[in-house]
Short mmCIF file of N, CA, C and O in Angstrom, two decimals:
data_model
loop_
_atom_site.label_atom_id
_atom_site.label_comp_id
_atom_site.label_asym_id
_atom_site.label_seq_id
_atom_site.Cartn_x
_atom_site.Cartn_y
_atom_site.Cartn_z
N UNK A 1 3.76 -3.50 -14.63
CA UNK A 1 3.90 -3.35 -13.23
C UNK A 1 4.08 -4.31 -12.02
O UNK A 1 4.31 -5.49 -12.54
N UNK A 2 4.67 -4.00 -11.11
CA UNK A 2 5.15 -4.78 -10.30
C UNK A 2 4.12 -5.69 -9.66
O UNK A 2 3.15 -5.23 -9.27
N UNK A 3 4.94 -6.75 -9.29
CA UNK A 3 3.77 -7.75 -9.19
C UNK A 3 4.01 -8.47 -7.15
O UNK A 3 5.34 -8.07 -7.22
N UNK A 4 3.05 -7.61 -6.49
CA UNK A 4 3.37 -8.37 -4.52
C UNK A 4 3.15 -9.81 -4.93
O UNK A 4 2.15 -10.21 -4.81
N UNK A 5 3.79 -10.40 -4.19
CA UNK A 5 4.05 -11.36 -4.08
C UNK A 5 4.57 -12.10 -2.20
O UNK A 5 4.03 -12.95 -1.91
N UNK A 6 4.72 -10.94 -1.44
CA UNK A 6 4.77 -11.09 -0.05
C UNK A 6 3.39 -10.38 0.81
O UNK A 6 3.72 -8.87 0.29
N UNK A 7 3.26 -10.86 2.14
CA UNK A 7 2.13 -9.77 2.64
C UNK A 7 3.44 -8.86 3.60
O UNK A 7 4.68 -9.25 3.55
N UNK A 8 3.18 -7.99 4.05
CA UNK A 8 3.77 -6.40 4.42
C UNK A 8 2.96 -5.89 5.20
O UNK A 8 1.77 -5.83 5.28
N UNK A 9 4.16 -5.88 6.59
CA UNK A 9 2.81 -5.23 7.72
C UNK A 9 4.08 -4.43 8.27
O UNK A 9 5.28 -3.94 8.33
N UNK A 10 3.53 -2.78 9.07
CA UNK A 10 4.21 -2.08 9.90
C UNK A 10 5.59 -2.21 10.44
O UNK A 10 5.16 -3.89 11.15
N UNK A 11 6.35 -2.05 10.18
CA UNK A 11 8.00 -2.54 10.84
C UNK A 11 8.70 -3.34 9.77
O UNK A 11 10.17 -2.99 9.76
N UNK A 12 8.32 -3.25 8.20
CA UNK A 12 9.16 -4.20 7.65
C UNK A 12 9.34 -3.21 6.87
O UNK A 12 9.17 -2.01 6.99
N UNK A 13 10.79 -3.60 6.40
CA UNK A 13 11.84 -2.74 5.53
C UNK A 13 11.90 -3.39 4.44
O UNK A 13 12.84 -4.84 4.57
N UNK A 14 11.72 -3.29 3.01
CA UNK A 14 12.36 -4.46 2.06
C UNK A 14 11.96 -3.22 0.60
O UNK A 14 11.19 -2.44 0.54
N UNK A 15 12.68 -4.11 -0.62
CA UNK A 15 12.24 -3.39 -1.94
C UNK A 15 10.51 -3.44 -2.15
O UNK A 15 9.95 -2.65 -2.84
N UNK A 16 9.82 -4.68 -1.30
CA UNK A 16 8.78 -4.60 -1.49
C UNK A 16 7.80 -3.54 -0.97
O UNK A 16 6.68 -2.97 -1.53
N UNK A 17 8.21 -3.10 0.17
CA UNK A 17 7.51 -1.90 0.89
C UNK A 17 7.67 -0.89 -0.10
O UNK A 17 6.97 0.14 0.11
N UNK A 18 8.95 -0.47 -0.74
CA UNK A 18 9.02 0.51 -1.40
C UNK A 18 8.13 0.62 -2.82
O UNK A 18 7.86 1.44 -3.11
N UNK A 19 8.37 -0.64 -3.35
CA UNK A 19 7.48 -1.05 -4.51
C UNK A 19 5.93 -0.36 -3.89
O UNK A 19 5.18 0.20 -5.09
N UNK A 20 5.66 -1.05 -3.06
CA UNK A 20 4.24 -0.51 -2.45
C UNK A 20 4.12 0.81 -2.48
O UNK A 20 2.90 1.56 -2.77
N UNK A 21 4.71 1.42 -1.63
CA UNK A 21 4.83 3.08 -1.56
C UNK A 21 4.72 3.92 -2.87
O UNK A 21 4.24 4.84 -2.88
N UNK A 22 5.89 3.54 -4.12
CA UNK A 22 5.35 3.49 -5.01
C UNK A 22 3.75 3.57 -5.75
O UNK A 22 3.53 4.99 -6.56
N UNK A 23 3.67 2.44 -5.91
CA UNK A 23 2.08 2.20 -6.41
C UNK A 23 0.93 3.05 -5.85
O UNK A 23 0.19 3.55 -6.23
N UNK A 24 1.38 3.26 -4.33
CA UNK A 24 0.46 4.53 -3.53
C UNK A 24 0.42 5.70 -3.59
O UNK A 24 0.07 6.20 -2.97
N UNK A 25 1.81 5.96 -3.94
CA UNK A 25 2.19 7.39 -4.29
C UNK A 25 2.51 8.08 -2.69
O UNK A 25 2.25 9.09 -2.05
N UNK A 26 2.81 7.13 -1.96
CA UNK A 26 3.59 7.04 -0.61
C UNK A 26 4.64 8.39 -0.30
O UNK A 26 5.75 8.20 -1.10
N UNK A 27 4.36 9.43 -0.04
CA UNK A 27 6.24 10.26 0.43
C UNK A 27 5.95 10.61 1.78
O UNK A 27 4.96 11.16 2.62
N UNK A 28 7.01 10.15 2.34
CA UNK A 28 8.19 10.14 1.71
C UNK A 28 8.71 8.20 1.07
O UNK A 28 7.58 7.42 2.04
N UNK A 29 9.05 8.31 0.18
CA UNK A 29 9.43 6.77 -0.32
C UNK A 29 10.31 6.42 0.53
O UNK A 29 11.92 6.36 -0.04
N UNK A 30 10.64 5.51 1.34
CA UNK A 30 11.68 4.98 2.20
C UNK A 30 12.24 3.56 2.20
O UNK A 30 13.31 3.38 2.71
N UNK A 31 11.06 2.85 1.84
CA UNK A 31 11.13 1.39 2.13
C UNK A 31 11.13 0.95 3.77
O UNK A 31 10.84 -0.21 3.64
N UNK A 32 10.63 1.56 4.32
CA UNK A 32 9.77 1.50 5.54
C UNK A 32 8.36 1.44 5.81
O UNK A 32 8.15 2.67 5.50
N UNK A 33 8.20 0.35 6.04
CA UNK A 33 6.35 0.27 6.25
C UNK A 33 5.96 1.24 7.50
O UNK A 33 5.99 0.11 8.75
N UNK A 34 5.69 2.06 7.50
CA UNK A 34 5.82 3.19 9.00
C UNK A 34 4.11 4.03 8.62
O UNK A 34 3.55 3.04 8.22
N UNK A 35 3.82 4.55 10.07
CA UNK A 35 1.91 4.88 10.07
C UNK A 35 1.85 5.47 8.56
O UNK A 35 0.90 5.65 8.21
N UNK A 36 2.86 6.27 7.50
CA UNK A 36 2.20 7.06 6.79
C UNK A 36 2.11 5.58 5.49
O UNK A 36 0.44 6.11 5.03
N UNK A 37 2.41 4.67 5.43
CA UNK A 37 2.41 3.73 4.54
C UNK A 37 0.76 2.82 5.50
O UNK A 37 -0.04 2.67 4.17
N UNK A 38 1.29 2.69 6.22
CA UNK A 38 -0.07 1.96 7.05
C UNK A 38 -1.54 2.67 6.57
O UNK A 38 -2.60 2.11 6.41
N UNK A 39 -1.30 4.15 6.93
CA UNK A 39 -2.52 4.77 6.62
C UNK A 39 -2.64 5.06 5.17
O UNK A 39 -4.06 4.61 4.86
N UNK A 40 -2.13 4.88 4.36
CA UNK A 40 -2.11 4.87 2.87
C UNK A 40 -2.83 3.18 2.65
O UNK A 40 -3.50 3.38 1.57
N UNK A 41 -2.57 2.37 2.70
CA UNK A 41 -2.74 0.92 2.86
C UNK A 41 -4.17 1.11 3.14
O UNK A 41 -5.40 0.20 2.57
N UNK A 42 -4.39 1.46 4.25
CA UNK A 42 -6.13 1.53 5.32
C UNK A 42 -7.19 2.23 3.80
O UNK A 42 -7.77 1.92 3.75
N UNK A 43 -6.42 3.30 3.44
CA UNK A 43 -7.22 4.33 2.45
C UNK A 43 -7.43 3.21 1.40
O UNK A 43 -8.63 3.87 0.85
N UNK A 44 -6.98 2.70 1.17
CA UNK A 44 -6.60 1.64 -0.39
C UNK A 44 -7.59 0.93 -0.44
O UNK A 44 -8.29 0.53 -0.89
N UNK A 45 -7.29 -0.02 0.98
CA UNK A 45 -8.14 -1.28 1.28
C UNK A 45 -9.78 -0.28 1.54
O UNK A 45 -10.81 -1.25 0.91
N UNK A 46 -10.02 0.07 1.88
CA UNK A 46 -11.00 1.00 2.53
C UNK A 46 -12.22 1.28 1.05
O UNK A 46 -13.02 1.03 0.99
N UNK A 47 -11.13 2.01 0.22
CA UNK A 47 -11.71 2.40 -0.99
C UNK A 47 -12.14 1.26 -2.00
O UNK A 47 -12.91 0.98 -2.86
N UNK A 48 -11.47 -0.16 -1.23
CA UNK A 48 -11.73 -1.25 -2.63
C UNK A 48 -12.32 -2.12 -1.66
O UNK A 48 -12.35 -3.39 -2.24
N UNK A 49 -13.54 -1.88 -0.51
CA UNK A 49 -14.14 -2.85 0.28
C UNK A 49 -13.37 -3.97 0.67
O UNK A 49 -13.66 -4.92 0.75
N UNK A 50 -12.02 -3.35 1.43
CA UNK A 50 -11.30 -4.48 2.04
C UNK A 50 -11.17 -4.12 3.26
O UNK A 50 -10.81 -2.74 3.54
N UNK A 51 -11.39 -4.74 4.26
CA UNK A 51 -11.44 -4.32 5.75
C UNK A 51 -10.19 -3.16 5.99
O UNK A 51 -8.89 -3.78 5.83
N UNK A 52 -10.07 -2.55 6.41
CA UNK A 52 -9.20 -1.32 6.50
C UNK A 52 -8.28 -1.83 7.78
O UNK A 52 -8.13 -1.49 8.98
N UNK A 53 -6.86 -2.58 7.45
CA UNK A 53 -6.18 -3.10 8.83
C UNK A 53 -5.39 -2.52 8.97
O UNK A 53 -4.16 -2.70 9.49
N UNK A 54 -4.37 -2.21 7.21
CA UNK A 54 -3.16 -1.53 7.04
C UNK A 54 -1.92 -2.88 6.83
O UNK A 54 -1.18 -2.57 6.69
N UNK A 55 -2.76 -4.20 7.35
CA UNK A 55 -2.22 -5.09 6.28
C UNK A 55 -1.97 -5.34 5.32
O UNK A 55 -3.25 -5.37 5.00
N UNK A 56 -0.71 -5.70 4.42
CA UNK A 56 -0.74 -5.67 3.27
C UNK A 56 -0.95 -7.36 2.72
O UNK A 56 0.29 -7.88 2.86
N UNK A 57 -1.69 -8.18 3.32
CA UNK A 57 -2.09 -9.35 2.81
C UNK A 57 -2.53 -9.93 1.61
O UNK A 57 -2.69 -8.94 1.03
N UNK A 58 -2.99 -11.34 1.72
CA UNK A 58 -3.06 -11.85 0.22
C UNK A 58 -4.35 -10.96 -0.48
O UNK A 58 -4.39 -10.61 -1.71
N UNK A 59 -5.46 -10.61 0.25
CA UNK A 59 -6.54 -10.06 -0.28
C UNK A 59 -5.87 -8.77 -0.99
O UNK A 59 -6.47 -8.26 -2.20
N UNK A 60 -5.04 -7.80 -0.33
CA UNK A 60 -5.03 -6.51 -0.62
C UNK A 60 -3.98 -6.58 -1.67
O UNK A 60 -3.82 -5.93 -2.58
N UNK A 61 -3.02 -7.53 -1.64
CA UNK A 61 -2.17 -7.78 -2.83
C UNK A 61 -3.02 -7.99 -4.09
O UNK A 61 -2.25 -7.81 -5.39
N UNK A 62 -3.89 -8.75 -3.84
CA UNK A 62 -4.34 -9.35 -4.87
C UNK A 62 -5.14 -8.50 -5.68
O UNK A 62 -5.14 -8.24 -6.91
N UNK A 63 -5.94 -7.38 -5.08
CA UNK A 63 -6.04 -6.05 -5.49
C UNK A 63 -5.29 -5.75 -6.20
O UNK A 63 -5.14 -5.00 -7.22
N UNK A 64 -4.14 -5.18 -5.48
CA UNK A 64 -3.05 -4.41 -6.25
C UNK A 64 -2.64 -4.84 -7.46
O UNK A 64 -1.96 -4.12 -8.41
N UNK A 65 -2.49 -6.41 -7.58
CA UNK A 65 -1.90 -7.17 -8.47
C UNK A 65 -3.07 -6.91 -9.31
O UNK A 65 -2.34 -7.34 -10.79
N UNK A 66 -4.19 -6.73 -9.81
CA UNK A 66 -5.27 -6.92 -10.87
C UNK A 66 -5.61 -5.35 -11.04
O UNK A 66 -6.55 -4.83 -11.67
N UNK A 67 -5.36 -4.47 -10.34
CA UNK A 67 -5.73 -2.95 -10.25
C UNK A 67 -4.36 -1.76 -10.78
O UNK A 67 -4.61 -0.94 -10.05
N UNK A 68 -3.68 -2.18 -11.58
CA UNK A 68 -2.52 -1.39 -12.22
C UNK A 68 -2.81 -0.22 -12.55
O UNK A 68 -2.30 0.97 -12.48
N UNK A 69 -4.15 0.01 -13.30
CA UNK A 69 -4.39 0.89 -13.92
C UNK A 69 -5.53 1.71 -13.02
O UNK A 69 -6.52 2.80 -13.67
N UNK A 70 -5.79 1.58 -11.76
CA UNK A 70 -6.66 2.13 -11.01
C UNK A 70 -6.59 3.48 -11.05
O UNK A 70 -5.05 3.98 -10.47
N UNK A 71 -7.29 4.33 -11.11
CA UNK A 71 -7.63 5.58 -10.97
C UNK A 71 -6.86 6.07 -9.62
O UNK A 71 -6.73 7.06 -9.07
N UNK A 72 -7.28 5.36 -8.51
CA UNK A 72 -7.21 5.71 -7.32
C UNK A 72 -5.70 6.04 -6.63
O UNK A 72 -6.00 6.81 -5.69
N UNK A 73 -4.96 5.47 -7.61
CA UNK A 73 -3.50 5.22 -7.14
C UNK A 73 -3.09 6.82 -7.67
O UNK A 73 -2.32 7.58 -6.43
N UNK A 74 -3.59 7.83 -8.40
CA UNK A 74 -3.40 9.31 -8.57
C UNK A 74 -3.94 9.85 -7.12
O UNK A 74 -3.40 11.09 -7.34
N UNK A 75 -4.90 9.65 -6.27
CA UNK A 75 -5.26 10.38 -5.10
C UNK A 75 -4.43 9.91 -3.95
O UNK A 75 -4.67 10.50 -3.05
N UNK A 76 -3.62 9.21 -3.96
CA UNK A 76 -3.41 8.53 -2.35
C UNK A 76 -2.28 9.59 -2.23
O UNK A 76 -1.96 9.23 -0.83
N UNK A 77 -2.02 10.77 -2.63
CA UNK A 77 -0.85 11.55 -2.20
C UNK A 77 -1.41 12.46 -0.89
O UNK A 77 -0.80 13.11 0.02
N UNK A 78 -2.59 12.27 -0.70
CA UNK A 78 -3.19 13.50 0.33
C UNK A 78 -3.78 12.22 1.67
O UNK A 78 -4.61 12.14 1.39
N UNK A 79 -2.72 11.69 2.47
CA UNK A 79 -2.82 10.69 3.61
C UNK A 79 -2.87 11.71 4.77
O UNK A 79 -1.39 12.36 4.79
N UNK A 80 -3.58 11.56 5.88
CA UNK A 80 -3.53 12.19 7.20
C UNK A 80 -3.21 11.12 7.62
O UNK A 80 -3.49 9.93 7.90
N UNK A 81 -1.99 11.68 8.94
CA UNK A 81 -1.81 10.42 9.87
C UNK A 81 -1.84 10.92 11.20
O UNK A 81 -1.71 11.69 11.54
N UNK A 82 -2.81 9.55 12.09
CA UNK A 82 -2.95 10.11 13.42
C UNK A 82 -2.05 8.76 14.27
O UNK A 82 -2.60 7.60 13.97
N UNK A 83 -1.20 9.09 14.62
CA UNK A 83 -0.78 8.11 15.48
C UNK A 83 -0.58 8.62 16.86
O UNK A 83 -0.82 9.64 17.36
#
């Protein structure tokens, strides 16, 4: 599985963001960290007792990197975005 080594936040655009979107089953997968990706990251964070900031920093990356078989990933397609 992909290993996340860089922090990511809303507005970023990179291959790391694309890999994050794939890991969290975010659709569409655009490599842009917008409101849908932010909402998916918050949902992931809250499900793993991480403060729901939407910022994919060291704590969130560590959890992503150590939970590649996490069944949570299969539930990420149902994300509601409020902007």
